[in-house]
PDB file of C-alpha atoms in Angstrom:
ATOM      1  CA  UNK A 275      -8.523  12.766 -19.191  1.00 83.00           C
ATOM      2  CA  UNK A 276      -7.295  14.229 -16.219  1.00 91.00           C
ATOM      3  CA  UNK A 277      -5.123  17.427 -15.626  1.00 95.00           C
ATOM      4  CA  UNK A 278      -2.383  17.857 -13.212  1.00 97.00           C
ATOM      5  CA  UNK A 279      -1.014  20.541 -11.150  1.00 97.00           C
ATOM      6  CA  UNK A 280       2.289  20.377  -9.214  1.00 98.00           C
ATOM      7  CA  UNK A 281       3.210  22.518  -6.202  1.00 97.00           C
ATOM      8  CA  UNK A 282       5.808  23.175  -3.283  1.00 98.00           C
ATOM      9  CA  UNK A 283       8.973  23.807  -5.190  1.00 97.00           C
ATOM     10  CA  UNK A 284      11.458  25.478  -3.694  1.00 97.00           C
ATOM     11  CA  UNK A 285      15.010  26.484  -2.535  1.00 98.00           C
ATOM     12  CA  UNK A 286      16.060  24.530   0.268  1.00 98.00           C
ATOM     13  CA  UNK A 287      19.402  23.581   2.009  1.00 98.00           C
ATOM     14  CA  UNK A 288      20.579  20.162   2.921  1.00 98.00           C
ATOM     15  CA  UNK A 289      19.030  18.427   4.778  1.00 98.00           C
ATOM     16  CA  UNK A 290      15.852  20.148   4.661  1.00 98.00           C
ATOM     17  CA  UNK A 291      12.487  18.886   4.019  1.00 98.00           C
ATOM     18  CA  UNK A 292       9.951  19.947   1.261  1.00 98.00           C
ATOM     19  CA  UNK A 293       6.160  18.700   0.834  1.00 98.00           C
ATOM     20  CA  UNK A 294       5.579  18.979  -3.192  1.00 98.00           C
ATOM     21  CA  UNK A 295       1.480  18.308  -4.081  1.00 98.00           C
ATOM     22  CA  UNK A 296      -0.341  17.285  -7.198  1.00 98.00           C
ATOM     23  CA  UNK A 297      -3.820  18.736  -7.654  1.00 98.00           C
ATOM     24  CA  UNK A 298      -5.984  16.582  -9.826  1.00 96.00           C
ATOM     25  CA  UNK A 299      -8.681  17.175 -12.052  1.00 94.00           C
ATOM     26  CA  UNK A 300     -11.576  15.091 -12.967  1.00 78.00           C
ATOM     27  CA  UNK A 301     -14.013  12.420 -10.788  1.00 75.00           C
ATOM     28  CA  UNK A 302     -11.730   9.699 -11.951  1.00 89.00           C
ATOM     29  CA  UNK A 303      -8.795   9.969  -9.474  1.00 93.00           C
ATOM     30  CA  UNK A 304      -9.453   7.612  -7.850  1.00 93.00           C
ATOM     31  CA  UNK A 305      -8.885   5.261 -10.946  1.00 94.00           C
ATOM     32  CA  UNK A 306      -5.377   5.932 -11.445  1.00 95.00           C
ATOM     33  CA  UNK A 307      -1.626   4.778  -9.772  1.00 97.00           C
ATOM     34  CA  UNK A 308       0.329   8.003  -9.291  1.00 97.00           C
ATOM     35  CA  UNK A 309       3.610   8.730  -9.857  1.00 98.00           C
ATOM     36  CA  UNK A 310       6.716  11.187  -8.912  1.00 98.00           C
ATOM     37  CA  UNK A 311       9.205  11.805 -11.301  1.00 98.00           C
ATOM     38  CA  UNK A 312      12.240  14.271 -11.808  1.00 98.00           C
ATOM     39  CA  UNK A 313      14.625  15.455 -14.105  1.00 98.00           C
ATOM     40  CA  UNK A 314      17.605  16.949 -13.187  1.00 97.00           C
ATOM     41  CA  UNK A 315      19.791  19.657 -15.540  1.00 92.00           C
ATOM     42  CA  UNK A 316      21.383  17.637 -18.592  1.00 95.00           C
ATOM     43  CA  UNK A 317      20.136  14.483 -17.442  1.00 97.00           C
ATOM     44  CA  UNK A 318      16.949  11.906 -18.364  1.00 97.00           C
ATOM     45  CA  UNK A 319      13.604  11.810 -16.819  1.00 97.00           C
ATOM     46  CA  UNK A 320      14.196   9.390 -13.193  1.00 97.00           C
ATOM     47  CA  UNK A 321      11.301   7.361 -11.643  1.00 98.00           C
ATOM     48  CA  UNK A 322      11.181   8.562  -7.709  1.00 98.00           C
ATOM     49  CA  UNK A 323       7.772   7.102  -6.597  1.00 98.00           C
ATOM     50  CA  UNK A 324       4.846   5.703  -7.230  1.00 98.00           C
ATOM     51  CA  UNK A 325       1.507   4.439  -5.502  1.00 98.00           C
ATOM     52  CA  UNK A 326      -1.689   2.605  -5.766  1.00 97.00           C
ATOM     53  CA  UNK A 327      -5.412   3.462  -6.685  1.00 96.00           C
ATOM     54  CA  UNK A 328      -5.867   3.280  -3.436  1.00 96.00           C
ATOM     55  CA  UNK A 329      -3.291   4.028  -1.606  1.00 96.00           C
ATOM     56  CA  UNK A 330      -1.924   1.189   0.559  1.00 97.00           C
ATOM     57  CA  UNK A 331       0.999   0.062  -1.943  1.00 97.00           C
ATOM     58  CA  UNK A 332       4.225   1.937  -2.705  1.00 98.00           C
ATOM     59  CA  UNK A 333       7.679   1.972  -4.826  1.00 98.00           C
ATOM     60  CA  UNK A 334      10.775   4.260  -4.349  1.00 98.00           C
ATOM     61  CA  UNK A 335      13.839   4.403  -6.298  1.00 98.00           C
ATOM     62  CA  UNK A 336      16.675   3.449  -4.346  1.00 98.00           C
ATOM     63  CA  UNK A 337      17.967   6.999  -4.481  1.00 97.00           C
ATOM     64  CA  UNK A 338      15.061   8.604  -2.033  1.00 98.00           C
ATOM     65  CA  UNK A 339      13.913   5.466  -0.354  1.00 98.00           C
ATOM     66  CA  UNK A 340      13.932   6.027   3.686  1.00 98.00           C
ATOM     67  CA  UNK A 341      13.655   9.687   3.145  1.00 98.00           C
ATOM     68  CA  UNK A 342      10.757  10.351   0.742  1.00 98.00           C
ATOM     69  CA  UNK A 343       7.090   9.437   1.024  1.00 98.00           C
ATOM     70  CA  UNK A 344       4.348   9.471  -1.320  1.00 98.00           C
ATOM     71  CA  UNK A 345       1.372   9.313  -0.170  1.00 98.00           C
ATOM     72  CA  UNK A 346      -2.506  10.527  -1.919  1.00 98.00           C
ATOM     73  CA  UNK A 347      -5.840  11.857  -0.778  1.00 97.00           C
ATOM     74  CA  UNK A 348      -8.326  10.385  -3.007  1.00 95.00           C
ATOM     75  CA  UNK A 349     -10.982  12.599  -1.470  1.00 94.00           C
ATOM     76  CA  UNK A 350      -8.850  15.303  -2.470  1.00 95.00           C
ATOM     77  CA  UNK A 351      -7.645  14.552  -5.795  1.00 96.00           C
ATOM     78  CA  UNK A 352      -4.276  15.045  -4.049  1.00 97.00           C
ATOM     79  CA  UNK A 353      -0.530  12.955  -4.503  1.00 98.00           C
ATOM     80  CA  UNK A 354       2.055  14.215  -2.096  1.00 98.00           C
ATOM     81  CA  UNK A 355       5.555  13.732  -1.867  1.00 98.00           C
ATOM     82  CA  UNK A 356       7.421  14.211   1.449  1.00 98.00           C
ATOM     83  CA  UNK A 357      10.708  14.945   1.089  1.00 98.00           C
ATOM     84  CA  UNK A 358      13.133  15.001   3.923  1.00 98.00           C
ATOM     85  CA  UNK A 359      17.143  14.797   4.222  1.00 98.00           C
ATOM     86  CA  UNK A 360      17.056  16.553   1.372  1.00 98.00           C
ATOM     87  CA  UNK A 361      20.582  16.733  -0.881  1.00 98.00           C
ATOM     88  CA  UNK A 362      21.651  18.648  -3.516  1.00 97.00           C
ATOM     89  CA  UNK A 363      21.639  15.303  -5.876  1.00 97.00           C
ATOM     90  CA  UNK A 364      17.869  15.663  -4.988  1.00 98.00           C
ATOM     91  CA  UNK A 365      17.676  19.051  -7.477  1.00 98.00           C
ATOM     92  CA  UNK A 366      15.596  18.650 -10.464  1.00 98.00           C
ATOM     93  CA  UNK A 367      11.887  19.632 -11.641  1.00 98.00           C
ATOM     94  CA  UNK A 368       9.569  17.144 -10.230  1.00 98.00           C
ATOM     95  CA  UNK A 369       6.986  15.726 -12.225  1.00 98.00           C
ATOM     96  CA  UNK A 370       3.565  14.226 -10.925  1.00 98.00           C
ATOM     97  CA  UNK A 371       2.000  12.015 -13.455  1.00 97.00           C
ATOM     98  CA  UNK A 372      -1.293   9.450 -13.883  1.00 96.00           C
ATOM     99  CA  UNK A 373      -1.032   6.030 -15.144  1.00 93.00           C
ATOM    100  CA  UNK A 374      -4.384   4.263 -16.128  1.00 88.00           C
ATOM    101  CA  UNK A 375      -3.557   1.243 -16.800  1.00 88.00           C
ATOM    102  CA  UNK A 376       0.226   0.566 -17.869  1.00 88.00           C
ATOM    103  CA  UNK A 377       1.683   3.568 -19.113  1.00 91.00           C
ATOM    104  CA  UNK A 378       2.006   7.405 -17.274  1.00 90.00           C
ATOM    105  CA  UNK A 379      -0.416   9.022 -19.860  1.00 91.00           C
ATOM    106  CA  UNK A 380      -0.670  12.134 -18.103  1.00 94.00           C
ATOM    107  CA  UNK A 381       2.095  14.389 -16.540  1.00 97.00           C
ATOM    108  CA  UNK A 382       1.996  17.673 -15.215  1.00 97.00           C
ATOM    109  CA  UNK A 383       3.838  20.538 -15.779  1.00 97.00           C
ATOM    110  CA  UNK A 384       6.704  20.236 -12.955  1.00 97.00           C
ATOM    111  CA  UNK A 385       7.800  22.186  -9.905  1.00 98.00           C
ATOM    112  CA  UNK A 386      11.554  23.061  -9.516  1.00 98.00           C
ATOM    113  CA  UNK A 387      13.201  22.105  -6.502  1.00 98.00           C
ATOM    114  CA  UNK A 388      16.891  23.394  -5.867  1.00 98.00           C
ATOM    115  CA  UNK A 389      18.640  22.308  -2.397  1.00 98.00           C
ATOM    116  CA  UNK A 390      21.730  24.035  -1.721  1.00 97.00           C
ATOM    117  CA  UNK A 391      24.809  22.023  -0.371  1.00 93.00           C
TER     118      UNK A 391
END
């Protein structure tokens, strides 16, 4: 099992940037691909990014891809997500979640982010 613990939410403008982090619990971070997701008001859970155990593969969605950035700290039990250019299509709570093996089997409890136009 492992717990997770989003931060860096905020109110932004466009075009600003945001860093959101996921604290993880456990010795076993290590062990699992990470994951950024979001859901915006009305709308379905979206895939934004995801990276290896270790670090040295990523995805984006379309949608973010040349101005976010995930990135992890195994040492610290620590995803990130760097968010720059931000727009206000980019509002939603943002989810950090742990897959183990094939599935995300563990999600956090979100951060909101709102960026004004």
């Amino acid at each position: 099992q492992v717990q997770l613990v989003e931060s860096g939410g905020g109110l932004v403008q466009a075009g600003d940037s945001l860093r959101l982090s996921c604290a993880a619990s456990g010795r076993t971070f290590s062990s699992y691909a990470m994951g950024w997701w979001r859901q915006a008001p009305g709308k379905e859970r979206e895939f934004v990014a995801r990276i290896s155990r270790s670090g040295d593969s990523t995805y984006y969605a379309d949608s973010v891809k040349g101005r976010f950035t995930i990135s992890r700290d195994n040492a610290k039990n620590t995803v990130y997500l760097q968010m720059n250019s931000l727009k206000p299509e980019d509002t939603a709570v943002y989810y950090c979640a742990a897959r183990p093996v094939l599935s995300y089997d563990y999600w956090g409890q979100g951060t909101q982010v709102t960026v004004s136009s």
